[in-house]
PDB file of C-alpha atoms in Angstrom:
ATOM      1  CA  UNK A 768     -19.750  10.320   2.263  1.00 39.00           C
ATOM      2  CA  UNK A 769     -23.251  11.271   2.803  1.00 39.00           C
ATOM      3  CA  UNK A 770     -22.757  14.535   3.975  1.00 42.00           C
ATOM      4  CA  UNK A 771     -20.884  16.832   6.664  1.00 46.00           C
ATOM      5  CA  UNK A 772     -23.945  16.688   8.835  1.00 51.00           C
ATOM      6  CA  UNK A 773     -23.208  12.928   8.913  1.00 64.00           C
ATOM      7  CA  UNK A 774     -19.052  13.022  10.544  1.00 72.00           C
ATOM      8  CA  UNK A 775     -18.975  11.960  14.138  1.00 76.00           C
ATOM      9  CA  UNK A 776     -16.178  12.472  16.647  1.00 78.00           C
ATOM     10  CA  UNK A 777     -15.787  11.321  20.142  1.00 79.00           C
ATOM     11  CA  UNK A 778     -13.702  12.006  23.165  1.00 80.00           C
ATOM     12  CA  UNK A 779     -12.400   8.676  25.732  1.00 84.00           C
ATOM     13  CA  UNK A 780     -10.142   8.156  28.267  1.00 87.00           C
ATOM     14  CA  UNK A 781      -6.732   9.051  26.302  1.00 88.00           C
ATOM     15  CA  UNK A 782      -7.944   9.537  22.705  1.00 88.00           C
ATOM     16  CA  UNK A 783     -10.595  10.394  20.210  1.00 85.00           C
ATOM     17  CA  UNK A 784     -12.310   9.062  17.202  1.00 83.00           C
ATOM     18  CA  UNK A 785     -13.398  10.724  14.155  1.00 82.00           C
ATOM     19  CA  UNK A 786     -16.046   8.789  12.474  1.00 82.00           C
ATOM     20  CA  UNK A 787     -16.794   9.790   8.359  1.00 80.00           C
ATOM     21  CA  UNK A 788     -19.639   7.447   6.953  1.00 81.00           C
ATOM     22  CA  UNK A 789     -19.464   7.204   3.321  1.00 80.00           C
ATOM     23  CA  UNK A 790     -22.885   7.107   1.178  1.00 77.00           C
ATOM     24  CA  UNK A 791     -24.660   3.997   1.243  1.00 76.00           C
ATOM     25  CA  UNK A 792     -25.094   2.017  -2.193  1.00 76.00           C
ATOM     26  CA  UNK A 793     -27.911  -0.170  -3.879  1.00 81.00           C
ATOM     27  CA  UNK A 794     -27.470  -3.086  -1.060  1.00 83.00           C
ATOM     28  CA  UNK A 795     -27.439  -2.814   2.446  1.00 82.00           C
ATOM     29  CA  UNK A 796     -23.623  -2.618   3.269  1.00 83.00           C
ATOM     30  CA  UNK A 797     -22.761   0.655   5.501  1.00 81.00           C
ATOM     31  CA  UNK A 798     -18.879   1.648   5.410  1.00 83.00           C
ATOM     32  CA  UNK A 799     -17.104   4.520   7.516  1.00 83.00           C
ATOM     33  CA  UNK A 800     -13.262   5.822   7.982  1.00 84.00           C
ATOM     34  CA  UNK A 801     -12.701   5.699  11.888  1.00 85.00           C
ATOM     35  CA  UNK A 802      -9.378   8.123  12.834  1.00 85.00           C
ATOM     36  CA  UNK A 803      -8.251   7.414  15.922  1.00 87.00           C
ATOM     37  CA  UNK A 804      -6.170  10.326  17.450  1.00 87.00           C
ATOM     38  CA  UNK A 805      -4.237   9.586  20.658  1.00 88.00           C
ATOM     39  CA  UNK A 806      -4.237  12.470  23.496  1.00 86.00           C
ATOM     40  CA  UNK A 807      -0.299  12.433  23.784  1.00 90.00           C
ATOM     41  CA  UNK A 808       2.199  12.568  20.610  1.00 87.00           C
ATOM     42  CA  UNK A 809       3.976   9.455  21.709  1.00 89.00           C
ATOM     43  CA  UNK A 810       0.646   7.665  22.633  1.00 91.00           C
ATOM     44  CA  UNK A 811      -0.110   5.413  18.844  1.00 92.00           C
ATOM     45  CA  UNK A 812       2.171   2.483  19.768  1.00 90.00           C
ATOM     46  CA  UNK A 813      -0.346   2.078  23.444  1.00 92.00           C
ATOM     47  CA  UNK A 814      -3.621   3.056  21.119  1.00 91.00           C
ATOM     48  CA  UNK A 815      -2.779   0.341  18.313  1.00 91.00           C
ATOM     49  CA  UNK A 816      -2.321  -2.432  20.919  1.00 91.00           C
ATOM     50  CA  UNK A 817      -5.681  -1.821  22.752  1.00 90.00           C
ATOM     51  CA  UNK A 818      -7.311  -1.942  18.958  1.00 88.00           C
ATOM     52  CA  UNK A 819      -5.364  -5.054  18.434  1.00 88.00           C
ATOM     53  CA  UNK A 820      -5.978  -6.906  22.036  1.00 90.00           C
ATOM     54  CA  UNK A 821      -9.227  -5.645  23.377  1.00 89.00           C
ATOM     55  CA  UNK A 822     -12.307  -7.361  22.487  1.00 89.00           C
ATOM     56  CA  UNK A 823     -15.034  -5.075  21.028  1.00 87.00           C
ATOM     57  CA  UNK A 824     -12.671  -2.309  21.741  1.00 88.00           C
ATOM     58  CA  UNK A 825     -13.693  -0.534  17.789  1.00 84.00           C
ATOM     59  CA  UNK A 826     -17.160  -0.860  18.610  1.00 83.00           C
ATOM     60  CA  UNK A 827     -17.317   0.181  21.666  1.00 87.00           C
ATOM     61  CA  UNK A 828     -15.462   3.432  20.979  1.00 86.00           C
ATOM     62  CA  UNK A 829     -17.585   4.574  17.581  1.00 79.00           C
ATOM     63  CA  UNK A 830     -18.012   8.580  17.997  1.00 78.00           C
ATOM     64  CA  UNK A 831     -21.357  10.370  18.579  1.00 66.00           C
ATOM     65  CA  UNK A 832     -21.065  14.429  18.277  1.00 62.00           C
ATOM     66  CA  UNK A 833     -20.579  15.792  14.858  1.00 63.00           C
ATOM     67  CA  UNK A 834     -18.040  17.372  12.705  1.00 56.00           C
ATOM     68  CA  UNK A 835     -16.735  18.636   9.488  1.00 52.00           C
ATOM     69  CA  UNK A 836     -13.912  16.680   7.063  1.00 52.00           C
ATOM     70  CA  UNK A 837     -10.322  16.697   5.956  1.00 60.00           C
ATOM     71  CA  UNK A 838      -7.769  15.029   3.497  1.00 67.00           C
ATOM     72  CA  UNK A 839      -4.271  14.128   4.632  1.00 74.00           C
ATOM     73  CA  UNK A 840      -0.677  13.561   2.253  1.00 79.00           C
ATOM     74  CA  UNK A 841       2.238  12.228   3.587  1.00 80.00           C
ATOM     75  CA  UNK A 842       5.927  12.044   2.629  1.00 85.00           C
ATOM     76  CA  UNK A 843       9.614  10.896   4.067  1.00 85.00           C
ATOM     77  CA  UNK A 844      12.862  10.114   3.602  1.00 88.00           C
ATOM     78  CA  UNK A 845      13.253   6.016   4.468  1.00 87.00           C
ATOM     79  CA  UNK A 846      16.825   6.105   4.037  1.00 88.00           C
ATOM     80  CA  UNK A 847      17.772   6.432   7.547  1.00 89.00           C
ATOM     81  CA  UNK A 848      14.802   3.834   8.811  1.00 88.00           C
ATOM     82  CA  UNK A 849      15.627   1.463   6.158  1.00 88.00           C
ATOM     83  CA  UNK A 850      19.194   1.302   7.369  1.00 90.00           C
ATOM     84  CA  UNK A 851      18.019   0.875  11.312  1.00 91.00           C
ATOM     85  CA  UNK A 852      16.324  -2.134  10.414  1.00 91.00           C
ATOM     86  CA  UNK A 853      19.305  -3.531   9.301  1.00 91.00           C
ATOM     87  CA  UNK A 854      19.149  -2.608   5.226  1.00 88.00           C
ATOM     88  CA  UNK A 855      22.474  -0.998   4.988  1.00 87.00           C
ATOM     89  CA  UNK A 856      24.329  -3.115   2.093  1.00 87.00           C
ATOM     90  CA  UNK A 857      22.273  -0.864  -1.019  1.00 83.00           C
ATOM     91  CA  UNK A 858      23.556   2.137   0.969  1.00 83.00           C
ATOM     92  CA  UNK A 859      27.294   1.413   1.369  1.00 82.00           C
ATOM     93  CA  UNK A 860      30.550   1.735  -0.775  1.00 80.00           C
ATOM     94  CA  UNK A 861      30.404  -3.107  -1.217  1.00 82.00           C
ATOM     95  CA  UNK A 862      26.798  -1.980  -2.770  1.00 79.00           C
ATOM     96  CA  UNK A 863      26.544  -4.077  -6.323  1.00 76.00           C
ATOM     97  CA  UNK A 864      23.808  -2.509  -8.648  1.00 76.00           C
ATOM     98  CA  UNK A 865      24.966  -4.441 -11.928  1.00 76.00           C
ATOM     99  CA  UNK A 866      21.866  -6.236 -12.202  1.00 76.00           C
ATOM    100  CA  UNK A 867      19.900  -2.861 -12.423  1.00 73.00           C
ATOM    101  CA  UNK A 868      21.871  -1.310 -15.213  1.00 69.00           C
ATOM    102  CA  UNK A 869      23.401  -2.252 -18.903  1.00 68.00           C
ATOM    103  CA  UNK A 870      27.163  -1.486 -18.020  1.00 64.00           C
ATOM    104  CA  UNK A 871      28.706  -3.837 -15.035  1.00 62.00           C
ATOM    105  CA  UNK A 872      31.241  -1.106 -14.679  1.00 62.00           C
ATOM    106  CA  UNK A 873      28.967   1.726 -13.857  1.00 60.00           C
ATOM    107  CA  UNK A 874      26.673  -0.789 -11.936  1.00 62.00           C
ATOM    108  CA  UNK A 875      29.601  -1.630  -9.894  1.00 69.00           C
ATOM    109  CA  UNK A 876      30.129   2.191  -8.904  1.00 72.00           C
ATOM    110  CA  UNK A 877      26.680   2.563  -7.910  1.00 79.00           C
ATOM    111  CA  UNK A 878      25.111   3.175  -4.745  1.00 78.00           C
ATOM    112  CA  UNK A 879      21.030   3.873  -3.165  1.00 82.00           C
ATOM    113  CA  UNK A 880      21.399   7.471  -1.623  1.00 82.00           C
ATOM    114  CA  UNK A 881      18.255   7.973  -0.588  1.00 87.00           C
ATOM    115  CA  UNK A 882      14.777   6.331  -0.396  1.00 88.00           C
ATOM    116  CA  UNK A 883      11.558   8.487  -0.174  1.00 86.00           C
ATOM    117  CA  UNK A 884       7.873   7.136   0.264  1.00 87.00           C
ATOM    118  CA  UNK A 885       5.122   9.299  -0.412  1.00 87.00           C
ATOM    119  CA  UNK A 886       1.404   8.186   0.484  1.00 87.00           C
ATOM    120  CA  UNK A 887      -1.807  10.282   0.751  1.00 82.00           C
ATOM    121  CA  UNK A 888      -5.840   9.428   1.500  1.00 81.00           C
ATOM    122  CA  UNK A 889      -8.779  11.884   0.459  1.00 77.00           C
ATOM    123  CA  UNK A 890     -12.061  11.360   1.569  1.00 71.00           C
ATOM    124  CA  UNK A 891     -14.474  12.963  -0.240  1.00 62.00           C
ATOM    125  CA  UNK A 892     -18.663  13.062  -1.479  1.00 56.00           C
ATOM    126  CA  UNK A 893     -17.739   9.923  -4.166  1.00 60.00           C
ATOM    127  CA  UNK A 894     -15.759   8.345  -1.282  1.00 69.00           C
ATOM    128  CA  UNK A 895     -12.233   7.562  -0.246  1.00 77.00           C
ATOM    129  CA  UNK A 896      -8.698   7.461  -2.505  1.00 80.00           C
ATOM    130  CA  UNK A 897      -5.739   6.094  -1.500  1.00 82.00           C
ATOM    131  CA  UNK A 898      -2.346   5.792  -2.569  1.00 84.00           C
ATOM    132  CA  UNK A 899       1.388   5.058  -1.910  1.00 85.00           C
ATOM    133  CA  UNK A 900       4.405   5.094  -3.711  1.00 84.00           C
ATOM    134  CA  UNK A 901       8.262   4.462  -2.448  1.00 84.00           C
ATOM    135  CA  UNK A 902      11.117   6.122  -4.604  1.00 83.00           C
ATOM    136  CA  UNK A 903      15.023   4.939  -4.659  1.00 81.00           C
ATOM    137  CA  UNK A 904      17.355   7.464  -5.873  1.00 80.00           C
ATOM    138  CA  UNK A 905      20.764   6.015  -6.973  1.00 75.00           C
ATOM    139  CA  UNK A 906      24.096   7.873  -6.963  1.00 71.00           C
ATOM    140  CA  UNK A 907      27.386   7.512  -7.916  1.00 64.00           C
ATOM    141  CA  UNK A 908      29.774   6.356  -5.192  1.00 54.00           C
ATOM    142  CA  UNK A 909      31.472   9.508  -3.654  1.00 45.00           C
ATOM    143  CA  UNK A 910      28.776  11.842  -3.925  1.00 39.00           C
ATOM    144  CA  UNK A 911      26.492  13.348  -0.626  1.00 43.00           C
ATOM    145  CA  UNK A 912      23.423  11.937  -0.152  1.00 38.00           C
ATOM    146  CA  UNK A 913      20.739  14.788   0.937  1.00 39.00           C
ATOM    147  CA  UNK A 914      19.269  14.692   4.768  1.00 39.00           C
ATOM    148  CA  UNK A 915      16.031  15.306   5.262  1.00 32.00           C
ATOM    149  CA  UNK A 916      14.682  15.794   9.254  1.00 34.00           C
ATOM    150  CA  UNK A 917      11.711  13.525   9.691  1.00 28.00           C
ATOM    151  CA  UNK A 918       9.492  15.296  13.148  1.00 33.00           C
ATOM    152  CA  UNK A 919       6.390  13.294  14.316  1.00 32.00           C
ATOM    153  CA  UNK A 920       4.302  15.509  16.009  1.00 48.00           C
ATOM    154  CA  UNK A 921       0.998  13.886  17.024  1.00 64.00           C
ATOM    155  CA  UNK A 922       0.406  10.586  15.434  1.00 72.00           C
ATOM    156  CA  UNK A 923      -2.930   8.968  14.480  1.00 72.00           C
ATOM    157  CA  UNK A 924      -4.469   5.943  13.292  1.00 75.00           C
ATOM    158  CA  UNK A 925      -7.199   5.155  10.845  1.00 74.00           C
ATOM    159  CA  UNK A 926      -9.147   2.773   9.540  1.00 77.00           C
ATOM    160  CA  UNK A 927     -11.829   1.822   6.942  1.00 81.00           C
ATOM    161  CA  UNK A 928     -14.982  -0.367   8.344  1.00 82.00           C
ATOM    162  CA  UNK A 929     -17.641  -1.430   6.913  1.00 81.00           C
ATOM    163  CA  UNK A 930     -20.042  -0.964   9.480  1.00 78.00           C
ATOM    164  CA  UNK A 931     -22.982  -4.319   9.992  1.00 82.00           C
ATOM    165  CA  UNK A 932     -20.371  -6.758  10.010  1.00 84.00           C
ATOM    166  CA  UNK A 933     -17.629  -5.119  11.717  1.00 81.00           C
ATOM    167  CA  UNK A 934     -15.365  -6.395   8.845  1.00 85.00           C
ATOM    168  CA  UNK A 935     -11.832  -4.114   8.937  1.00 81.00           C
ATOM    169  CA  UNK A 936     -10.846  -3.396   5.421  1.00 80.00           C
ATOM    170  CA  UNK A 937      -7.868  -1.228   5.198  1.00 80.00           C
ATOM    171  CA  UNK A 938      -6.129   0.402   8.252  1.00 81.00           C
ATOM    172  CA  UNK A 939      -3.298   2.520   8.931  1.00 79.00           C
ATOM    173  CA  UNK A 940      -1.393   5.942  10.721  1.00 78.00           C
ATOM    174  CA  UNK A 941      -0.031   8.815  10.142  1.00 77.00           C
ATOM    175  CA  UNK A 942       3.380   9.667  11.802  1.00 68.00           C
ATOM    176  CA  UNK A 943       3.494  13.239  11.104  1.00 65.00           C
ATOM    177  CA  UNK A 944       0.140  15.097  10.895  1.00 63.00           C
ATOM    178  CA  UNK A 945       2.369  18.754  10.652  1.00 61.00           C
ATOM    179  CA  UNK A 946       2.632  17.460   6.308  1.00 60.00           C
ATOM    180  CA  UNK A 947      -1.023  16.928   5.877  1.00 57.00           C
ATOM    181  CA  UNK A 948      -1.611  19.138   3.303  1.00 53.00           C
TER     182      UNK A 948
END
């Protein structure tokens, strides 16, 4: 990023949009991050499908007044969204792990407890770092698995632009802005 003097945000009808233009190289390409914040906690799903339907809708919504930056991490337990999409057979007691170990008999007495996926983005002077990583955690049949409460309080969208040719190159959300760190 250029600088802080250089981070936009915006206010429309229902949400806003944070705009944080990275420092432009050798050649004439010009990319930004674009957050897009909804005004109500359950509003993302309604946001996403005007980005997704509405022609010219990024463009015409690019932020104006400026601002100062932030960095965002993100972590949850998949376990229980895993299962409500119908992944349920590495979680119960007809579970089959063999493959996954040496001994068939301990394979055979092995479950998934848990699943947790961690992912985080910094944006920073050099520019923007990404990351994500999903973690299974296998148990012995028998034993508790550990709950975790998942909460999402306000969630956002972002994405990365690159700004003459309106070319999208990595988007996403955040569920639960309250484990930003």
């Amino acid at each position: 990023m250029t600088s802080k003097k250089k981070q936009f945000v915006s206010q429309f009808d229902g949400f806003k949009v944070l705009a944080l233009p990275y420092k432009q190289g050798e050649d004439k390409r010009r990319f930004s991050m674009y957050f897009f914040l909804p005004g109500v906690k359950d509003g993302l799903p309604a946001l996403v499908e005007k980005a997704g339907s509405e022609s010219g809708f990024l463009n015409r919504h690019l932020p104006q007044q400026k601002v100062e930056v932030f960095k965002i991490s993100f972590g949850f337990e998949a376990s229980n969204t895993l299962k409500g999409l119908g992944l349920v057979l590495p979680f119960s007691n007809e579970a089959d792990l063999t493959e996954m170990v040496e001994s068939s008999v301990v394979g055979s007495n092995l479950s998934v407890s848990s699943i947790f996926h961690q992912s985080f983005i910094e944006v920073n002077e050099q520019g923007t770092e990404a990351g994500a990583a999903s973690v299974g955690v296998i148990a012995l049949r028998g034993l508790p698995a550990e709950k975790i409460d998942f909460v999402a309080d306000h969630p956002f969208m972002f994405l990365i632009k690159e700004d003459l040719t309106g070319m999208v190159l990595f988007s996403g959300h955040i569920v639960d802005p309250s484990q930003a760190s």
